[in-house]
Short mmCIF file of C-alpha atoms in Angstrom, two decimals:
data_model
loop_
_atom_site.label_atom_id
_atom_site.label_comp_id
_atom_site.label_asym_id
_atom_site.label_seq_id
_atom_site.Cartn_x
_atom_site.Cartn_y
_atom_site.Cartn_z
CA MET A 1 138.03 35.68 25.95
CA ALA A 2 138.11 34.73 29.63
CA ASN A 3 138.63 31.79 31.94
CA ILE A 4 135.23 30.94 33.41
CA ALA A 5 134.32 28.65 36.30
CA PHE A 6 130.75 27.37 36.06
CA LEU A 7 129.40 25.83 39.26
CA GLY A 8 126.17 23.87 38.84
CA THR A 9 125.41 22.19 35.52
CA GLY A 10 121.88 20.91 36.01
CA ASN A 11 119.03 21.36 33.54
CA MET A 12 119.64 25.09 33.19
CA GLY A 13 123.35 25.34 33.87
CA ILE A 14 124.35 22.82 31.21
CA GLY A 15 122.84 24.94 28.45
CA MET A 16 124.24 28.18 29.81
CA ALA A 17 127.73 26.74 30.12
CA SER A 18 127.52 25.35 26.58
CA GLN A 19 126.74 28.80 25.21
CA LEU A 20 129.74 30.30 26.99
CA ILE A 21 132.02 27.68 25.47
CA LYS A 22 130.56 28.28 22.01
CA ALA A 23 131.24 32.00 22.50
CA GLY A 24 134.95 31.16 22.78
CA HIS A 25 135.51 31.29 26.53
CA THR A 26 137.62 28.73 28.36
CA LEU A 27 135.39 26.96 30.86
CA THR A 28 135.91 24.73 33.87
CA ALA A 29 132.75 23.14 35.20
CA TYR A 30 131.84 21.66 38.55
CA ASN A 31 128.68 19.78 39.46
CA ARG A 32 127.97 17.78 42.59
CA THR A 33 126.92 14.87 40.34
CA ALA A 34 129.89 14.87 37.99
CA SER A 35 128.14 12.90 35.24
CA LYS A 36 125.81 15.85 34.61
CA ALA A 37 128.80 17.97 33.63
CA ALA A 38 130.28 15.31 31.33
CA PRO A 39 128.64 16.60 28.10
CA LEU A 40 130.58 19.85 28.50
CA ALA A 41 133.87 17.96 28.24
CA GLU A 42 132.92 17.05 24.67
CA LEU A 43 132.72 20.78 23.94
CA GLY A 44 136.19 21.35 25.37
CA ALA A 45 135.46 22.17 29.00
CA LYS A 46 137.54 20.89 31.88
CA ILE A 47 135.59 19.10 34.61
CA ALA A 48 136.72 19.90 38.15
CA GLU A 49 136.26 17.72 41.21
CA THR A 50 135.60 20.62 43.59
CA PRO A 51 134.42 24.23 43.39
CA ARG A 52 137.85 25.34 44.61
CA GLU A 53 139.54 23.53 41.74
CA ALA A 54 137.07 24.97 39.23
CA ALA A 55 137.76 28.51 40.45
CA GLN A 56 141.54 28.29 40.14
CA ASN A 57 142.69 30.88 37.58
CA ALA A 58 139.08 31.90 36.90
CA GLU A 59 138.33 35.49 35.95
CA VAL A 60 134.57 34.91 36.13
CA ILE A 61 132.59 32.53 38.35
CA PHE A 62 129.03 31.59 37.44
CA THR A 63 126.88 29.73 39.95
CA MET A 64 123.63 27.99 39.05
CA VAL A 65 122.67 25.77 41.97
CA GLY A 66 119.43 24.66 43.60
CA ASP A 67 119.13 26.49 46.90
CA ASP A 68 120.84 28.37 49.74
CA THR A 69 122.45 25.21 51.12
CA ALA A 70 124.04 24.32 47.78
CA SER A 71 125.19 27.91 47.33
CA ASN A 72 126.78 27.95 50.77
CA ASN A 73 128.54 24.68 50.00
CA VAL A 74 130.09 25.80 46.71
CA TRP A 75 131.34 29.05 48.23
CA ASN A 76 132.02 28.30 51.90
CA GLY A 77 132.27 24.50 52.08
CA LYS A 78 135.41 22.53 52.89
CA ASP A 79 136.32 22.48 49.19
CA GLY A 80 134.39 25.63 48.32
CA VAL A 81 135.70 28.52 46.27
CA LEU A 82 136.63 30.56 49.34
CA SER A 83 138.68 27.71 50.81
CA GLY A 84 141.41 28.53 48.29
CA PRO A 85 143.27 31.71 47.35
CA ILE A 86 141.10 34.39 45.74
CA THR A 87 142.38 36.92 43.24
CA PRO A 88 140.78 40.33 43.80
CA GLY A 89 138.62 41.53 40.93
CA ILE A 90 137.04 38.20 40.01
CA LEU A 91 133.50 38.65 38.78
CA ALA A 92 130.88 36.49 40.53
CA ILE A 93 127.62 36.09 38.59
CA GLU A 94 124.95 34.44 40.74
CA CYS A 95 122.22 32.96 38.54
CA SER A 96 120.59 30.69 41.13
CA THR A 97 117.20 31.41 42.67
CA LEU A 98 118.16 31.96 46.30
CA SER A 99 116.55 33.55 49.32
CA TYR A 100 116.74 37.31 49.59
CA GLU A 101 118.52 37.17 52.96
CA TRP A 102 121.14 34.74 51.67
CA VAL A 103 121.88 36.87 48.61
CA GLN A 104 122.47 39.87 50.86
CA LYS A 105 124.79 37.86 53.10
CA LEU A 106 126.61 36.10 50.26
CA SER A 107 127.18 39.23 48.21
CA LYS A 108 128.64 41.10 51.19
CA ASN A 109 130.95 38.19 51.95
CA LEU A 110 132.21 37.97 48.37
CA ILE A 111 132.67 41.72 48.04
CA ASP A 112 134.62 41.68 51.34
CA HIS A 113 136.88 39.06 49.69
CA GLY A 114 137.53 41.44 46.79
CA LEU A 115 135.12 39.99 44.24
CA SER A 116 132.63 41.92 42.14
CA TYR A 117 129.09 40.57 42.42
CA LEU A 118 126.11 40.51 40.09
CA ASP A 119 122.72 39.31 41.27
CA CYS A 120 121.44 37.59 38.13
CA PRO A 121 118.67 34.98 38.47
CA VAL A 122 117.23 33.83 35.17
CA THR A 123 113.85 33.04 33.71
CA GLY A 124 113.21 30.67 30.84
CA LEU A 125 113.05 26.94 30.17
CA PRO A 126 116.07 24.64 29.66
CA THR A 127 115.46 24.88 25.90
CA ALA A 128 115.95 28.65 26.13
CA ALA A 129 119.14 28.13 28.16
CA ALA A 130 120.51 25.81 25.47
CA LEU A 131 119.81 28.44 22.79
CA GLY A 132 121.22 31.38 24.75
CA GLU A 133 117.77 32.97 24.97
CA LEU A 134 117.23 33.45 28.70
CA THR A 135 115.90 36.57 30.36
CA LEU A 136 118.24 37.82 33.09
CA LEU A 137 116.76 39.51 36.17
CA ILE A 138 119.62 41.64 37.38
CA GLY A 139 120.58 43.45 40.56
CA GLY A 140 123.87 45.34 40.67
CA ASP A 141 125.60 48.52 39.58
CA VAL A 142 125.82 49.59 35.95
CA GLU A 143 129.62 49.34 35.91
CA THR A 144 129.60 45.69 36.96
CA LEU A 145 126.81 44.97 34.49
CA ALA A 146 128.85 46.53 31.67
CA GLU A 147 131.89 44.47 32.70
CA ALA A 148 129.79 41.31 32.59
CA GLN A 149 128.37 41.82 29.08
CA PRO A 150 130.82 39.48 27.28
CA PHE A 151 129.55 36.70 29.58
CA LEU A 152 125.87 37.62 29.77
CA THR A 153 125.28 38.19 26.07
CA PRO A 154 125.95 34.55 25.06
CA ILE A 155 123.32 33.23 27.50
CA SER A 156 120.54 35.80 27.08
CA ASN A 157 118.38 37.73 24.66
CA ASN A 158 116.89 39.96 27.33
CA GLN A 159 118.44 41.67 30.35
CA ILE A 160 116.48 43.68 32.92
CA LEU A 161 118.27 45.71 35.59
CA PHE A 162 115.98 46.19 38.59
CA GLY A 163 118.36 48.09 40.85
CA PRO A 164 121.16 47.31 43.33
CA ILE A 165 122.28 43.85 44.45
CA GLY A 166 119.30 41.85 45.66
CA SER A 167 116.83 43.52 43.29
CA GLY A 168 117.01 40.75 40.72
CA THR A 169 116.38 38.14 43.40
CA ALA A 170 113.52 40.20 44.84
CA TYR A 171 111.76 40.24 41.48
CA LYS A 172 112.43 36.54 40.84
CA LEU A 173 110.96 35.57 44.20
CA ILE A 174 107.90 37.73 43.59
CA VAL A 175 107.18 36.30 40.14
CA ASN A 176 107.81 32.70 41.18
CA LEU A 177 105.55 33.14 44.21
CA MET A 178 102.83 34.50 41.94
CA GLY A 179 103.30 31.44 39.75
CA SER A 180 102.78 29.14 42.73
CA VAL A 181 99.60 30.99 43.71
CA GLN A 182 98.35 30.72 40.12
CA ILE A 183 98.98 26.95 39.99
CA ALA A 184 97.15 26.42 43.29
CA ALA A 185 94.24 28.61 42.11
CA LEU A 186 94.13 26.73 38.81
CA ALA A 187 93.96 23.41 40.65
CA GLU A 188 91.04 24.65 42.76
CA GLY A 189 89.21 25.87 39.68
CA MET A 190 89.82 22.63 37.77
CA LEU A 191 88.55 20.61 40.73
CA ALA A 192 85.37 22.69 40.88
CA ALA A 193 84.84 22.13 37.15
CA GLU A 194 85.44 18.42 37.60
CA LYS A 195 82.89 18.18 40.43
CA ALA A 196 80.41 20.09 38.29
CA GLY A 197 80.72 17.41 35.62
CA LEU A 198 82.12 19.73 32.93
CA ASN A 199 84.05 18.48 29.93
CA MET A 200 87.56 18.91 31.29
CA GLU A 201 89.29 19.09 27.91
CA ARG A 202 86.96 21.94 26.99
CA VAL A 203 87.51 23.64 30.34
CA ALA A 204 91.29 23.51 29.87
CA GLU A 205 91.09 24.81 26.30
CA THR A 206 88.80 27.68 27.27
CA LEU A 207 90.93 28.64 30.28
CA ARG A 208 94.02 28.78 28.07
CA SER A 209 92.34 31.09 25.57
CA GLY A 210 90.48 33.26 28.08
CA ALA A 211 91.34 36.10 30.43
CA CYS A 212 92.98 33.71 32.91
CA GLY A 213 95.20 32.13 30.26
CA SER A 214 98.61 32.86 31.81
CA PRO A 215 101.72 30.83 30.92
CA GLN A 216 101.17 28.83 34.11
CA VAL A 217 97.67 27.92 32.91
CA HIS A 218 99.04 26.89 29.52
CA ILE A 219 101.75 24.72 31.09
CA ASN A 220 99.69 23.08 33.83
CA THR A 221 96.20 22.47 32.45
CA PRO A 222 97.18 19.53 30.17
CA ALA A 223 98.70 17.56 33.07
CA MET A 224 95.79 18.40 35.37
CA VAL A 225 93.39 16.97 32.78
CA SER A 226 95.44 13.89 31.83
CA GLY A 227 96.68 13.12 35.33
CA ASP A 228 100.20 12.59 33.98
CA HIS A 229 102.45 14.66 36.20
CA GLU A 230 105.63 12.68 35.56
CA LYS A 231 106.20 13.25 31.82
CA ASP A 232 108.73 15.87 30.69
CA VAL A 233 108.86 17.57 34.10
CA LEU A 234 110.27 21.05 33.57
CA PHE A 235 110.06 22.25 37.16
CA SER A 236 109.58 19.68 39.90
CA ALA A 237 107.50 20.03 43.05
CA LYS A 238 110.70 20.09 45.11
CA TRP A 239 111.86 23.32 43.47
CA ARG A 240 108.34 24.77 43.36
CA LEU A 241 108.13 24.32 47.13
CA LYS A 242 111.56 25.88 47.64
CA ASP A 243 110.71 28.94 45.58
CA THR A 244 107.32 29.30 47.28
CA ASP A 245 109.00 29.14 50.67
CA TYR A 246 111.66 31.71 49.75
CA GLY A 247 109.02 33.95 48.17
CA TYR A 248 106.71 33.71 51.17
CA LYS A 249 109.51 34.63 53.56
CA PHE A 250 110.50 37.55 51.34
CA ALA A 251 106.90 38.80 51.23
CA GLN A 252 106.73 38.60 55.01
CA LYS A 253 109.98 40.54 55.27
CA MET A 254 108.46 43.22 53.05
CA GLY A 255 105.46 43.42 55.42
CA THR A 256 102.72 42.08 53.13
CA SER A 257 99.88 39.91 54.44
CA SER A 258 100.93 36.95 52.25
CA ASN A 259 97.70 35.01 52.87
CA LEU A 260 97.51 33.53 49.37
CA ALA A 261 101.20 32.70 49.48
CA LYS A 262 100.79 30.94 52.82
CA GLU A 263 97.96 28.75 51.53
CA SER A 264 99.90 27.88 48.37
CA LEU A 265 102.92 26.97 50.47
CA LYS A 266 100.78 24.57 52.53
CA HIS A 267 99.57 22.77 49.40
CA PHE A 268 103.03 22.34 47.88
CA GLN A 269 104.41 21.22 51.25
CA LYS A 270 101.73 18.51 51.37
CA LEU A 271 102.67 17.44 47.85
CA VAL A 272 106.35 17.03 48.69
CA ASP A 273 105.59 15.42 52.06
CA ALA A 274 103.47 12.85 50.20
CA GLY A 275 106.58 11.74 48.29
CA PHE A 276 106.03 13.56 44.99
CA GLU A 277 109.01 15.92 45.05
CA ASN A 278 110.07 14.86 41.54
CA SER A 279 106.61 15.22 40.02
CA ALA A 280 105.49 18.37 38.25
CA GLY A 281 103.90 21.08 40.38
CA SER A 282 100.63 20.40 38.56
CA LYS A 283 100.22 17.32 40.75
CA VAL A 284 99.15 19.65 43.56
CA ILE A 285 95.64 19.07 42.20
CA ASP A 286 95.81 15.51 43.56
CA VAL A 287 96.63 16.55 47.13
CA MET A 288 93.82 19.09 46.97
CA ARG A 289 91.21 16.45 46.07
#
């Protein structure tokens, strides 16, 4: 068993950290809003006031934060992990969805400090995180991946190695960008059906069971029909916009035309600018009306 620092205990991180504790590891958690980490204390975790404190004596550091800025803060901030002494050989497992450029920069910095690094964004809902059933999208070398197995197995039921560091993030940005394009396309289609006077419940049901019935269609059609974009929000517009932005920039870096991505980005930007950052991404249908 190992001493683990877990930085970022939001909707996904709380379940992941819980599984690591249940697996027998000793865990110290840090979250910017400390109350969100409080449930872990009931499972035996220590709650730290800063990332630096959480990382003291850690053999493994997990990070599960919202964006590049939050990642920079937990590692390089005034009270970040790197503001204190670092023991060479610590394993850093980055599970956040970050920009491709930042992952390249961050991983180099941590490796230069003597840490091992695994690029490990996840896919799955908070319920899957709480059950230890996430899919891990991994970039790194096979030796580091093997070393990490005692810590990855408790949080996942599927692990996919895409290649070297950055590969996991590349795939995550691609698939999340495709999801954003699908949601925007769904909204356009639903609006056309609405204007045509079709029975919208029937449209949604038929879309879900037809050739276009992707998981995004299944998740978003009910809210687009009911107009309730505030109930049980699994992935808010704020984070949808962030992932679309990171994905669009990655696609540009790879030299693709990115026209569909650019249009989707515009729609989600309008949604957030209109004050709906905490609503579900399905609410994009309203700004497209």
